[in-house]
Short mmCIF file of N, CA, C and O in Angstrom, two decimals:
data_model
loop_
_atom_site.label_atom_id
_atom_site.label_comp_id
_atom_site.label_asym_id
_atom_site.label_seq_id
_atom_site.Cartn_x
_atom_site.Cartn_y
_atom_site.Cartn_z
N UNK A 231 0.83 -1.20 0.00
CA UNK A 231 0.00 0.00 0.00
C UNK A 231 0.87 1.26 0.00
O UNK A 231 0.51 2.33 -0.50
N UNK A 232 2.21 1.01 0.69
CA UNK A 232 2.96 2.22 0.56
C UNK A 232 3.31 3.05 -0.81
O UNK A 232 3.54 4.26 -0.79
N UNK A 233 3.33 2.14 -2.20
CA UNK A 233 3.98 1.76 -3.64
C UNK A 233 2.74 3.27 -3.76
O UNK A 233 3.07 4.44 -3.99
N UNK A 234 1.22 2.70 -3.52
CA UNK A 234 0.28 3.28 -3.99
C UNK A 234 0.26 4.81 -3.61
O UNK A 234 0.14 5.80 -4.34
N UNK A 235 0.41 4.68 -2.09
CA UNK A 235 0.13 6.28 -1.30
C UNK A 235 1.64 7.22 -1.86
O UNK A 235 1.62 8.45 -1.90
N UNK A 236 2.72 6.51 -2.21
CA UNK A 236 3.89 7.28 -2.64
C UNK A 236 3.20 7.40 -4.44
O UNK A 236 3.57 8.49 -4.89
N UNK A 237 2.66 6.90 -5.12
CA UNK A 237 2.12 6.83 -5.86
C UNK A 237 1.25 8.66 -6.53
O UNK A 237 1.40 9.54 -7.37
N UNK A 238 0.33 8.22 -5.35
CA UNK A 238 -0.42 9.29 -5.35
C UNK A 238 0.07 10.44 -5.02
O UNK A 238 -0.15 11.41 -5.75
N UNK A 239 0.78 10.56 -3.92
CA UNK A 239 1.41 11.72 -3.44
C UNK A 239 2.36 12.39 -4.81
O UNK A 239 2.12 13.57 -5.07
N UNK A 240 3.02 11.93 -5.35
CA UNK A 240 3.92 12.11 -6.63
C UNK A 240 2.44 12.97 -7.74
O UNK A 240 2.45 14.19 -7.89
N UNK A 241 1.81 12.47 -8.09
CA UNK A 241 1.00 12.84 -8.70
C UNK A 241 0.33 14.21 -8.32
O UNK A 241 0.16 15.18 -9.05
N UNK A 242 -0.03 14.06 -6.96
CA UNK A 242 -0.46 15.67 -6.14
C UNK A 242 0.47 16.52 -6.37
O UNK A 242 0.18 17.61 -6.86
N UNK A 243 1.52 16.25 -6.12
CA UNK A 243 2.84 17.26 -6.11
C UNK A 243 2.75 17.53 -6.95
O UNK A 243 2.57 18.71 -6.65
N UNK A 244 2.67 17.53 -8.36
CA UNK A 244 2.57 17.52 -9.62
C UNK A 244 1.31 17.83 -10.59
O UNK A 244 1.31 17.86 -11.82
N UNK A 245 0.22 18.05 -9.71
CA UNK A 245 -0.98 18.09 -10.15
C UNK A 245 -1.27 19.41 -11.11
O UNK A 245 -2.16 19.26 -11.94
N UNK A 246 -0.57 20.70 -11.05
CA UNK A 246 -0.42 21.77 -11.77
C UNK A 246 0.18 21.56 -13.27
O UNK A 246 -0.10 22.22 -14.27
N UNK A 247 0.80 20.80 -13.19
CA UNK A 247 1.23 19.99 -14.77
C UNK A 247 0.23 18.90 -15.68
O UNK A 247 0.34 18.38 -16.80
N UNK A 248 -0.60 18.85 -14.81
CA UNK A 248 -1.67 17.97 -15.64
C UNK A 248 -3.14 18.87 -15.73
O UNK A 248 -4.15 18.39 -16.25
N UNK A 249 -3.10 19.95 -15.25
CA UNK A 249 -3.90 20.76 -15.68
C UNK A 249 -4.23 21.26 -17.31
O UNK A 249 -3.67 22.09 -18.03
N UNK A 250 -5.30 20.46 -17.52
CA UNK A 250 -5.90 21.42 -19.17
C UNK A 250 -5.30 20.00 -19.87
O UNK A 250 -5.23 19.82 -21.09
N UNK A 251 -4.87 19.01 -18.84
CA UNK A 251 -4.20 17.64 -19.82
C UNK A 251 -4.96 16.93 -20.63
O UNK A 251 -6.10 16.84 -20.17
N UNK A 252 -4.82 16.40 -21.62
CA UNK A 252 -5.55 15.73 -22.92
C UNK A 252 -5.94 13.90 -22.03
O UNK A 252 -5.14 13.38 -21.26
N UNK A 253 -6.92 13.45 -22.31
CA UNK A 253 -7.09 11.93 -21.67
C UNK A 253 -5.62 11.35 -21.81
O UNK A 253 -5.14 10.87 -20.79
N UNK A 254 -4.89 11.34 -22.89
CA UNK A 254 -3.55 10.50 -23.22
C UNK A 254 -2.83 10.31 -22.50
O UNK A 254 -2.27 9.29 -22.13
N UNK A 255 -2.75 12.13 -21.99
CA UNK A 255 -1.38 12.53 -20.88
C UNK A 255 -2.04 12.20 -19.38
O UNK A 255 -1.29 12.08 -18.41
N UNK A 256 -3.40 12.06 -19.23
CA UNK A 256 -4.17 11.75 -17.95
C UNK A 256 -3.99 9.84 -18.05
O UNK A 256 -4.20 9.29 -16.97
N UNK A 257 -3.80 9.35 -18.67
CA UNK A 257 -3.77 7.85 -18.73
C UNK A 257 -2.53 7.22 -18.59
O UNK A 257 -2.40 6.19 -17.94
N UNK A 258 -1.30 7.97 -19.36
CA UNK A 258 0.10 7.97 -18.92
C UNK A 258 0.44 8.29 -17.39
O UNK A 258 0.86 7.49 -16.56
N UNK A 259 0.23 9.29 -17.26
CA UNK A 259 0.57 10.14 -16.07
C UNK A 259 0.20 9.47 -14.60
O UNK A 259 0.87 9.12 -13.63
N UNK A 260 -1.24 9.49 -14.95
CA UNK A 260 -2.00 8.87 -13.87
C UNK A 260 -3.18 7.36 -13.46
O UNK A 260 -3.52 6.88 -12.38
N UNK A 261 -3.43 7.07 -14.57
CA UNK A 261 -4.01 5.88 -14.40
C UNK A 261 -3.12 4.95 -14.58
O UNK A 261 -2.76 4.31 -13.58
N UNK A 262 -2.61 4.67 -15.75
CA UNK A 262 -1.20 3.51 -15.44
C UNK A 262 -0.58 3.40 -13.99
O UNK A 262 -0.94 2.57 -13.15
N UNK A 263 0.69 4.63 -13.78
CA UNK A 263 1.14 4.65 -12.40
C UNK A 263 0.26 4.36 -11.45
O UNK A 263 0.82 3.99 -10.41
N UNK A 264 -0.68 4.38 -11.40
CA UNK A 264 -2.02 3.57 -10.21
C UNK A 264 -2.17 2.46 -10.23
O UNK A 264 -2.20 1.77 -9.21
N UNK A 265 -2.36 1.81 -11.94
CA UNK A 265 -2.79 0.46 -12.10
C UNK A 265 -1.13 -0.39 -11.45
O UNK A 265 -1.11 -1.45 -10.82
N UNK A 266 -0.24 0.21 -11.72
CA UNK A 266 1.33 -0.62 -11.67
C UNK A 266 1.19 -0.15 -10.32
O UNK A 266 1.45 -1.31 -9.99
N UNK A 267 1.00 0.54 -9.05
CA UNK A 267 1.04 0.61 -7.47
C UNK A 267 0.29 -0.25 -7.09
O UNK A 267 0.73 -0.89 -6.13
N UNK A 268 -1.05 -0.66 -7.60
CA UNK A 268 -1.83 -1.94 -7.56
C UNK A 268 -1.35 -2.98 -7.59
O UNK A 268 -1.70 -3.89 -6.85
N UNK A 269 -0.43 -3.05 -8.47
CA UNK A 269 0.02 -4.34 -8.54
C UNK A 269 -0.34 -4.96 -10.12
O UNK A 269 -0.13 -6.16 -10.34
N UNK A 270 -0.82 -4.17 -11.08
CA UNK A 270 -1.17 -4.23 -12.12
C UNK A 270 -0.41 -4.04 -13.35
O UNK A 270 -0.39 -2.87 -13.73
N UNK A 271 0.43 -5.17 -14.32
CA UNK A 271 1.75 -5.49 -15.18
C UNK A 271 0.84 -5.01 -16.40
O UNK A 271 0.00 -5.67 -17.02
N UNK A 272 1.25 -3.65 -16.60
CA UNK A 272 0.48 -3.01 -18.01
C UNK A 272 1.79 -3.15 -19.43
O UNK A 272 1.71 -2.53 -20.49
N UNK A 273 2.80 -4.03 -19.08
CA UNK A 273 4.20 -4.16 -19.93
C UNK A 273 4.09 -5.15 -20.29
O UNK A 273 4.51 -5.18 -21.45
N UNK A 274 3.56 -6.55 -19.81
CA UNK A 274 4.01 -7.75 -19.85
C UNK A 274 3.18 -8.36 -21.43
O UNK A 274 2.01 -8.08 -21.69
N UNK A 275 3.62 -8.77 -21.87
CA UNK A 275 3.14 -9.50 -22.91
C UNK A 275 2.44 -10.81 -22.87
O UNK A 275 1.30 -11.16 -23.18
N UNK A 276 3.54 -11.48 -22.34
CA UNK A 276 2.64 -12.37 -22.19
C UNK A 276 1.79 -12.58 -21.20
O UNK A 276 1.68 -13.78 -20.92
N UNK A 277 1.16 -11.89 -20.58
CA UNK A 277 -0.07 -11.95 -19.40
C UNK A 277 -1.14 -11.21 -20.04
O UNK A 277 -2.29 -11.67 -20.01
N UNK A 278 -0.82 -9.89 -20.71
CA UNK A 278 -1.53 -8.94 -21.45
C UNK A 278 -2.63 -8.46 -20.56
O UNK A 278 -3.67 -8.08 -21.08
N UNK A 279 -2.44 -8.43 -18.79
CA UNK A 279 -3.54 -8.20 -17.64
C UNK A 279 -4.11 -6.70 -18.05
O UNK A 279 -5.06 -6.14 -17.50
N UNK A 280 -3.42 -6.23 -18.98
CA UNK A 280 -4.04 -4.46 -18.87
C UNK A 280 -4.27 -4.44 -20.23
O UNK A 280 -3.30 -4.20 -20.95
N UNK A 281 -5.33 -4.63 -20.71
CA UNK A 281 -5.92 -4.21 -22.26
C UNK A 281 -6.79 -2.57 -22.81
O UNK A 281 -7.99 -2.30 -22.76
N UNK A 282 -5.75 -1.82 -23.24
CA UNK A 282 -6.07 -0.26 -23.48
C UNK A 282 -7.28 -0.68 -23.85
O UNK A 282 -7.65 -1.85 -23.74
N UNK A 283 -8.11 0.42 -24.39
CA UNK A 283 -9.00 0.77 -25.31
C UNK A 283 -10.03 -0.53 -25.96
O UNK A 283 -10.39 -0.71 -27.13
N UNK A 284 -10.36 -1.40 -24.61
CA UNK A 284 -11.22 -2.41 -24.85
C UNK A 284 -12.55 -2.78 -25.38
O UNK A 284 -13.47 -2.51 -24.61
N UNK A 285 -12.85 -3.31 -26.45
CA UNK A 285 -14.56 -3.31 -27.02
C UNK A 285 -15.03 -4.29 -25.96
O UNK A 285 -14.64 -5.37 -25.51
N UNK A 286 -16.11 -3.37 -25.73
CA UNK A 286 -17.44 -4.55 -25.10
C UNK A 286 -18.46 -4.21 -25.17
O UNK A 286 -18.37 -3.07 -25.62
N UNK A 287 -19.60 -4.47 -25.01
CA UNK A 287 -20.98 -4.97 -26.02
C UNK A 287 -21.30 -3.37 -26.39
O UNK A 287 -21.29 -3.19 -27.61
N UNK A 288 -21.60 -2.06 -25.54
CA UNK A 288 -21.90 -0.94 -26.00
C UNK A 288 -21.26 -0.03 -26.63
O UNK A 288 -21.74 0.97 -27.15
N UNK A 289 -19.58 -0.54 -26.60
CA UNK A 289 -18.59 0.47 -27.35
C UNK A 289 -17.17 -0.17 -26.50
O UNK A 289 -16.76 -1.29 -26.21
N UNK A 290 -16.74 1.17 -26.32
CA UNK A 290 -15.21 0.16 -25.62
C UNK A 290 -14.69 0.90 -23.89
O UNK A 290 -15.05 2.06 -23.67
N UNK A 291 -14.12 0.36 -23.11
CA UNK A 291 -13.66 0.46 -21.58
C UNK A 291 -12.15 1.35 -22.09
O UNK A 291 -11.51 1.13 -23.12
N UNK A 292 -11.88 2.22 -21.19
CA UNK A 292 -10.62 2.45 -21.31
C UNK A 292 -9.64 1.70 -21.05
O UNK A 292 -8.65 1.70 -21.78
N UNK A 293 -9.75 0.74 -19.72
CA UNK A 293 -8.79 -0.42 -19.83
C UNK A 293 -9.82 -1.80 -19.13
O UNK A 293 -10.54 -1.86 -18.13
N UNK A 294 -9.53 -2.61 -20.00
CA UNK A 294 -9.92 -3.72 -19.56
C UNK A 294 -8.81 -4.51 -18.36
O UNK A 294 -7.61 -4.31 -18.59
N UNK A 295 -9.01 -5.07 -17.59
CA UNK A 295 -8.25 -5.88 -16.29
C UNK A 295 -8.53 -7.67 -16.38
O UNK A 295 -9.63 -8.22 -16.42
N UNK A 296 -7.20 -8.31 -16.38
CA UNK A 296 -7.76 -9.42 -16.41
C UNK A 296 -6.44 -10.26 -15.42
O UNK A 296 -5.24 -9.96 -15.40
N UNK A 297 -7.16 -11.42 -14.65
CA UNK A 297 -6.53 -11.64 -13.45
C UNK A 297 -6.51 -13.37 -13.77
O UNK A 297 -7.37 -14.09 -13.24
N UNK A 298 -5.56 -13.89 -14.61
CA UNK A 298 -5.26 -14.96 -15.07
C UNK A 298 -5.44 -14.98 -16.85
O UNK A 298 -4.47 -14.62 -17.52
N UNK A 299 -6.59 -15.38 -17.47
CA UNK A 299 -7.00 -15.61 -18.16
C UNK A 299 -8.59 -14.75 -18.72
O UNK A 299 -9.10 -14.38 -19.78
N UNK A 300 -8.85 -14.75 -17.49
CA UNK A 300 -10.01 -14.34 -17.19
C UNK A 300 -10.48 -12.27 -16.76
O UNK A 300 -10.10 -11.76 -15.70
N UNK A 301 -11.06 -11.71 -17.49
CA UNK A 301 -11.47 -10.47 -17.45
C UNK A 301 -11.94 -10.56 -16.11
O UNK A 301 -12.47 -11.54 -15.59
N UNK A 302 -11.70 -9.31 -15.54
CA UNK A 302 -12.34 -9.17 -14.01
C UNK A 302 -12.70 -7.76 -13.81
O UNK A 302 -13.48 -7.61 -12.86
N UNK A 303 -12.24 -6.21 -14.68
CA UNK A 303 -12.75 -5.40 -14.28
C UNK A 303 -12.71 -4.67 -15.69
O UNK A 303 -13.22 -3.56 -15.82
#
């Protein structure tokens, strides 16, 4: 939990630089570095646990999560 709260804190400190930011630089910046304090391998290939820009039945998720094989969030 520490990974996460040093996580966040980095991001606060910094929060004046992501002002007026485009989703891209808000998904780099800050949702990745969250998903990887989680505990979440958005690099790995072969696990592929973090799927960008996911279709599902009404259009698409910004990231799909999957915890084996299996989709979970």
């Amino acid at each position: 939990m520490t990974d996460l709260k040093n996580t966040i804190a980095h991001i606060l400190e910094y929060r004046q630089h992501l002002a007026g930011a485009n989703e891209a630089t808000i998904q780099q910046y800050v949702i990745l570095p969250i998903l990887r304090a989680l505990g979440w391998d958005n690099a790995n290939l072969a696990s592929m646990e973090v799927l960008p820009e996911y279709a599902v039945t009404d259009g698409q998720v910004d990231y799909a999560l999957k915890v084996g094989q299996k989709l979970t969030l």
